[in-house]
Coordinates of C-alpha atoms in Angstrom, one line a residue:
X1 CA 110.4 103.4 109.0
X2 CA 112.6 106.4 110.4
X3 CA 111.3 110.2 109.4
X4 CA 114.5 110.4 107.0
X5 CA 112.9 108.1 104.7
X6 CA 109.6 109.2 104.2
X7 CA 110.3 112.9 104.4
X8 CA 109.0 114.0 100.7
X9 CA 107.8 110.4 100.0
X10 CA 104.1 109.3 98.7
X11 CA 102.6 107.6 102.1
X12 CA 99.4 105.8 101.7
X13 CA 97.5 105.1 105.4
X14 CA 94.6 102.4 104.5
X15 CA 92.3 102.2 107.1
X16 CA 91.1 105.2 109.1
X17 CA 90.2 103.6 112.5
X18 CA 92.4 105.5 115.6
X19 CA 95.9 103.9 114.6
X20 CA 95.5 105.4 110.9
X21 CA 94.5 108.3 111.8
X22 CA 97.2 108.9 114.3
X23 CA 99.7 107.6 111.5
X24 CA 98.2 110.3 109.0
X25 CA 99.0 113.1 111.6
X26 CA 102.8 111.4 112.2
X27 CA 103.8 111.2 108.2
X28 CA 102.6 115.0 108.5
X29 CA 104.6 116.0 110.7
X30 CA 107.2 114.3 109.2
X31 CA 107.1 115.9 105.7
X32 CA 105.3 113.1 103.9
X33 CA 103.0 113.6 101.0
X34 CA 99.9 111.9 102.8
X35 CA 97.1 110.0 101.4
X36 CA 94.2 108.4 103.6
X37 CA 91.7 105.5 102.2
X38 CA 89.1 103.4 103.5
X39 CA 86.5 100.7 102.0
X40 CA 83.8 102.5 103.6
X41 CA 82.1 105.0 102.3
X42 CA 82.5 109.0 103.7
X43 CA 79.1 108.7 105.5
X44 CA 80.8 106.1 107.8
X45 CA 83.9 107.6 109.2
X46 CA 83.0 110.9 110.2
X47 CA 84.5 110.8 113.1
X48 CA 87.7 109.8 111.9
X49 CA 88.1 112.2 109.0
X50 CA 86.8 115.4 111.0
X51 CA 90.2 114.8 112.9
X52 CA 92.2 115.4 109.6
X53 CA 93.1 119.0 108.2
X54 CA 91.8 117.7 104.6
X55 CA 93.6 120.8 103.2
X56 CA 96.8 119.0 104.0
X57 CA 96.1 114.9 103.8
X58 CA 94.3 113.7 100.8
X59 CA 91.1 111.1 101.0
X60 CA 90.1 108.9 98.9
X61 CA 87.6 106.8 100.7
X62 CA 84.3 104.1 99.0
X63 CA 84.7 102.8 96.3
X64 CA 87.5 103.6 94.3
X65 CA 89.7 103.5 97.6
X66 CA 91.9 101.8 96.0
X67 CA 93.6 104.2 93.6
X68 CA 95.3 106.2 96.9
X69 CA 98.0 103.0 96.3
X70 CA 98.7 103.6 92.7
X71 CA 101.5 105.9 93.4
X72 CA 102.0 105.1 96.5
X73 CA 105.7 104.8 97.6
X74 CA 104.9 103.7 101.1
X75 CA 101.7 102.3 102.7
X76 CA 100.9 101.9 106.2
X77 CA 97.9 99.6 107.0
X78 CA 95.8 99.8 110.6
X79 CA 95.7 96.6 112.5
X80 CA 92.3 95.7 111.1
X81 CA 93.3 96.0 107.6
X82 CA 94.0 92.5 106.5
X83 CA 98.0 91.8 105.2
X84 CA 97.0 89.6 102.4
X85 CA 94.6 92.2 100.4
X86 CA 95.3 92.1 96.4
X87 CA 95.8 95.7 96.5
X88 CA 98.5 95.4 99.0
X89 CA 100.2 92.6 97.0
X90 CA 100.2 94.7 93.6
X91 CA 101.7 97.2 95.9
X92 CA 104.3 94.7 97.2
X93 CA 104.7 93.5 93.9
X94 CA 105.9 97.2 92.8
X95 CA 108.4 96.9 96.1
X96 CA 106.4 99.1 98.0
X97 CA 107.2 98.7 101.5
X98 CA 103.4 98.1 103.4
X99 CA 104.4 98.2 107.2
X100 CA 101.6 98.7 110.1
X101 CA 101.5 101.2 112.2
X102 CA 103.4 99.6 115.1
X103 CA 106.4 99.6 112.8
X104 CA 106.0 103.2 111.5
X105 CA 105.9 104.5 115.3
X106 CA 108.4 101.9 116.4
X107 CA 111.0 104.3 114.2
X108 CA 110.2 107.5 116.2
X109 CA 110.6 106.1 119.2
X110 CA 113.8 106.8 121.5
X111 CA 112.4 104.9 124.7
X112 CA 112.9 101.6 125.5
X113 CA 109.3 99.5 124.9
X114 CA 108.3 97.3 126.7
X115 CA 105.7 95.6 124.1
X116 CA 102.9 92.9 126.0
X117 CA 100.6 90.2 123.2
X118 CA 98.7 86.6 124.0
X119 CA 95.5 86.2 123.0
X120 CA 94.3 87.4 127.0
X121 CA 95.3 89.6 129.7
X122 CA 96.9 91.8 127.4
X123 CA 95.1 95.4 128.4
X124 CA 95.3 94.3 132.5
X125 CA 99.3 93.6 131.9
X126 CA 100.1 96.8 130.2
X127 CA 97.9 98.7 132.5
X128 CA 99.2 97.1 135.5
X129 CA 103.0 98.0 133.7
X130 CA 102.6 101.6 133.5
X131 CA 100.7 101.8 137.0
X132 CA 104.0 100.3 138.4
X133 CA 106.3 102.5 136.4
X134 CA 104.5 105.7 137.2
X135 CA 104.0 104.7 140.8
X136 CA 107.8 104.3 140.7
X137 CA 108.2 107.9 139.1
X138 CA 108.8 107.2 135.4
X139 CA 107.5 108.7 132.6
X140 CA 104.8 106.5 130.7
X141 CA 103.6 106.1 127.6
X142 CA 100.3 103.3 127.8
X143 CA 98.8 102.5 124.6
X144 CA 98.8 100.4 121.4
X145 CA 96.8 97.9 120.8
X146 CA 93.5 98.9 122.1
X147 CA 94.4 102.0 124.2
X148 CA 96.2 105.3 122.4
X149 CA 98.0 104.6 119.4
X150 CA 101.7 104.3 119.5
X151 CA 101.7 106.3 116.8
X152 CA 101.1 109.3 119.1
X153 CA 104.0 108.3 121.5
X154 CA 105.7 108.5 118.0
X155 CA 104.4 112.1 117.2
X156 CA 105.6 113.4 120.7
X157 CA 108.9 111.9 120.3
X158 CA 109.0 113.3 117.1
X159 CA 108.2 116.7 118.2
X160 CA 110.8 116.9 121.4
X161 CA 113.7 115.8 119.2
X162 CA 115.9 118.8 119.6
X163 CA 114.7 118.5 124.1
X164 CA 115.0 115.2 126.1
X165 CA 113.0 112.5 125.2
X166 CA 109.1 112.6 126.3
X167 CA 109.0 108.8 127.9
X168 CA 111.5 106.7 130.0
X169 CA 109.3 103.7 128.9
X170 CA 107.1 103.2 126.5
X171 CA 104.5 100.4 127.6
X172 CA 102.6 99.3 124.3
X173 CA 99.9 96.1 124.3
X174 CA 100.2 94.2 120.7
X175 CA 97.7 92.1 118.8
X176 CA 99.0 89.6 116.2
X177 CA 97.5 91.7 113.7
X178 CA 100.1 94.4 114.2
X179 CA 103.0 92.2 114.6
X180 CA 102.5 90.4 111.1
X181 CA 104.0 93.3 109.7
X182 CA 107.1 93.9 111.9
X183 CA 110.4 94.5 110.2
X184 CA 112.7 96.3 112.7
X185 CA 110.0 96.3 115.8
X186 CA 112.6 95.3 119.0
X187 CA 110.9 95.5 122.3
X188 CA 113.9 95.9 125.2
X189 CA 111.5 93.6 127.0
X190 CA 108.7 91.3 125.0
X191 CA 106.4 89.2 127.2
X192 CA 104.4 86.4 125.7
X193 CA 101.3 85.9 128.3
X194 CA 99.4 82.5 127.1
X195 CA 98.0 81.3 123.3
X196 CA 94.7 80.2 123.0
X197 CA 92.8 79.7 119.6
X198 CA 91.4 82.9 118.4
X199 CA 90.6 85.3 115.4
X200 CA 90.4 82.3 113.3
X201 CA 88.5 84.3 111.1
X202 CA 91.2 85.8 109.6
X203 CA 93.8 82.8 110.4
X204 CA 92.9 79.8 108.1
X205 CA 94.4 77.7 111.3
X206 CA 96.0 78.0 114.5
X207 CA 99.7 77.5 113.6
X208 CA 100.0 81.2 111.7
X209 CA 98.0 83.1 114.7
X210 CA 100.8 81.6 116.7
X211 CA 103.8 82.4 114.7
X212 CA 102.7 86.3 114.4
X213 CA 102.1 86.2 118.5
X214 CA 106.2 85.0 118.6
X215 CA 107.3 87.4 116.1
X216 CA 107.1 89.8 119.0
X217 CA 110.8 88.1 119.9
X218 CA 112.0 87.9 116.4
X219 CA 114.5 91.3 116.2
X220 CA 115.4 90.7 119.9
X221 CA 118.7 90.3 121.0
X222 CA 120.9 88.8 124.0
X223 CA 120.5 92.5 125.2
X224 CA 116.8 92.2 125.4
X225 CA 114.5 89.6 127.7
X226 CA 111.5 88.0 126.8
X227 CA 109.1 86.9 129.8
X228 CA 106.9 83.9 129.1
X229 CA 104.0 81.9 130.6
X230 CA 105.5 78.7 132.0
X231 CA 102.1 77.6 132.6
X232 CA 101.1 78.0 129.0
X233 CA 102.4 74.8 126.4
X234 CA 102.2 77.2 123.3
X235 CA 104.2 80.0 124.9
X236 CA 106.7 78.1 127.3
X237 CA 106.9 76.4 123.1
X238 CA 109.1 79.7 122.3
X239 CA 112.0 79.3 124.7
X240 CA 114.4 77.2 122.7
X241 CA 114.1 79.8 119.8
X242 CA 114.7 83.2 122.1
X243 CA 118.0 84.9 121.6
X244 CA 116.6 87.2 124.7
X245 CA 117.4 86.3 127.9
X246 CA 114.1 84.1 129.1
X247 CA 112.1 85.3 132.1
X248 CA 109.3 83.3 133.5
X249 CA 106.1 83.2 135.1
X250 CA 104.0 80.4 137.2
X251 CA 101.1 79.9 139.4
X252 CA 102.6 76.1 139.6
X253 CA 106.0 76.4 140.4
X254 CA 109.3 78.3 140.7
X255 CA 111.0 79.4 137.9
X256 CA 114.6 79.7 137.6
X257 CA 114.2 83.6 136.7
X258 CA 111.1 85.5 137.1
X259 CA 108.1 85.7 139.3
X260 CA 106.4 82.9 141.1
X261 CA 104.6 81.5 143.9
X262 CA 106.2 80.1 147.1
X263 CA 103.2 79.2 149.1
X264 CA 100.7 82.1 149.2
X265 CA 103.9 84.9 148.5
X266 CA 104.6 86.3 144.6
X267 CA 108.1 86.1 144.8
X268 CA 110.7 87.4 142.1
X269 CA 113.8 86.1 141.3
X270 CA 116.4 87.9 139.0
X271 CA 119.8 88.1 138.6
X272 CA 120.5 86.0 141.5
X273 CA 118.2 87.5 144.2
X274 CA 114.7 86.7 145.5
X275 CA 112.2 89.2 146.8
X276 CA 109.0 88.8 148.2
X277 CA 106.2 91.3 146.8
X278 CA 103.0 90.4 148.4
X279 CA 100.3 87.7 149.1
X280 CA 97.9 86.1 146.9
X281 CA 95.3 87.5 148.6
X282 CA 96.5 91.4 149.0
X283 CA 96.3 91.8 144.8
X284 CA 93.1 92.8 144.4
X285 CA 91.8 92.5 140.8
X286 CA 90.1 89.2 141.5
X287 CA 90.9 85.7 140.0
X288 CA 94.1 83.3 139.2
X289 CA 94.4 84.8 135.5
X290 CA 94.8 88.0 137.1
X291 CA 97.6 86.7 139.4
X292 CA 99.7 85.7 136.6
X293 CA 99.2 89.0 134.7
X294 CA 100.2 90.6 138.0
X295 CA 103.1 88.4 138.1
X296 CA 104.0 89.4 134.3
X297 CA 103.4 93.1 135.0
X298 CA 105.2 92.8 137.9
X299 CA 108.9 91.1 136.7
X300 CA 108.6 93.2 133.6
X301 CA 108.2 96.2 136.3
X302 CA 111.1 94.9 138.1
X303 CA 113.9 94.2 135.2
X304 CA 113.1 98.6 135.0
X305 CA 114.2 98.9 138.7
X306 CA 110.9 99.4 140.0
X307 CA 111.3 98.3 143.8
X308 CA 109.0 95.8 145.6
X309 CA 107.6 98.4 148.4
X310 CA 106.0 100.2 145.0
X311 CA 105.0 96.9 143.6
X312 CA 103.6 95.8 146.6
X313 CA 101.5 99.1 146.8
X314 CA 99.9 99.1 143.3
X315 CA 99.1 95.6 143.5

């Protein structure tokens, strides 16, 4: 969604965790007619709703949370909100868009994002990210999936408009909950780190937690890159169906582009040159997972310019 169409409009936020609350304070800003609603009753968010200016944004939270969708002209659901509610389908049904909030900020947002998901290493990765990027002078926006919402990266995008964007980069971590309800999300760069069976309480099997993880490629385009785990089957899986161009990442062996290890040196290679960033040994958040999430972090890092002297120092 982009603040022209939902100036005016009937916006409906269900679920008042962080990411709906941050969306409620966006569609504000933006001129929407806001609605919040939650399942639980008022007792059990009042954390959330003393962040809300009630006199402007409606709540309708318990039991009858449900009628904040009757007129509803938009909803946006919070990651933990599950896609396939029959309220959301009657909504649907109506051809109500229901986006998440990852797609509502994603319109805001004037900065290239560099968007990390896989079922581990996901916070390490985009912390490591933004660590190199500001070490390297950028502007940084960290958040999404379990950091600051990007919905806030949204709001201060939204509120420089008219002055030079807020970010250079916007570094956002992504579950498969928030990518199930992408329609124009495009990370610049999308890394895939590994796939391993999980949430299966809300996936009836593995096969469609795996196809929301590679939806994070699915708007990408020969002018984007997507990094992926050559040491992971289920990722490495993806790299047939990429219109990105494919960056890699191994503890086992080279790669044709992206980071690697050529004895005990992390080596990049992009664009046809190879640098050396560092020993094994020197990166020091301990064990091999954390290697390869320093290899991610750092070839993401690197496609942004960020030199290896930097790399080599935050590592």
């Amino acid at each position: 969604m982009i603040p022209k169409e939902l100036k005016g409009k009937k916006v409906t936020v269900v679920g008042l965790a962080r990411s709906g609350v941050a969306a409620a304070h966006l569609l504000h800003a933006v001129g929407a007619d806001v609605t919040v609603a939650d399942a639980k009753e008022e007792s059990k968010l009042a954390g959330a709703l003393t962040r809300l200016d009630r006199r402007a944004i409606r709540v309708i939270v318990g039991s009858g949370y449900e009628s904040a969708l009757d007129e509803a002209q938009v909803v946006v659901i919070s990651p933990g909100v599950p896609t396939g509610l029959s309220i959301l389908n009657k909504a649907r049904a109506r051809h109500v868009p229901v986006v998440g909030e990852l797609e509502l900020a994603f319109g805001f947002l004037n900065a290239p994002v560099l968007a990390v998901t896989g079922t581990n290493g996901k916070s390490t990765t985009v912390t490591l990210i933004g660590l190199l990027l500001k070490e390297y002078g950028k502007r940084v926006f960290v958040g999404g999936n379990l950091g600051t919402p990007l919905c806030e990266a949204a709001l201060s995008t939204y509120r420089s408009r008219a002055q030079e964007s807020p970010y250079d980069y916007v570094v956002a971590e992504v579950s498969s909950f928030q990518l199930e309800t992408i329609v124009r999300f495009r990370p610049w760069i999308a890394a895939l780190l590994n796939i391993t069976p999980d949430h299966l309480d809300r996936y009836p099997a593995l096969a469609p937690y795996v196809a929301a993880k590679a939806r994070i490629f699915e708007n990408q385009t020969s002018d984007d890159y997507a990094v992926l785990n050559h040491d992971d089957e289920r990722t490495l899986a993806f790299r047939t169906s990429l219109k990105a161009h494919e960056l890699g990442f191994s503890r086992t062996g080279p790669v044709k582009e992206g980071a690697f290890l050529e004895g005990d040196q992390v080596v990049l290679s992009f664009k046809g040159q190879r640098q050396s960033i560092c020993k094994v040994h020197e990166i020091r958040i301990p064990g091999a997972h954390n290697v390869a999430n320093a290899m991610a972090a750092s070839m993401v890092a690197h496609v942004c310019g960020c030199p290896p002297d930097v790399m080599r120092r935050v590592l």
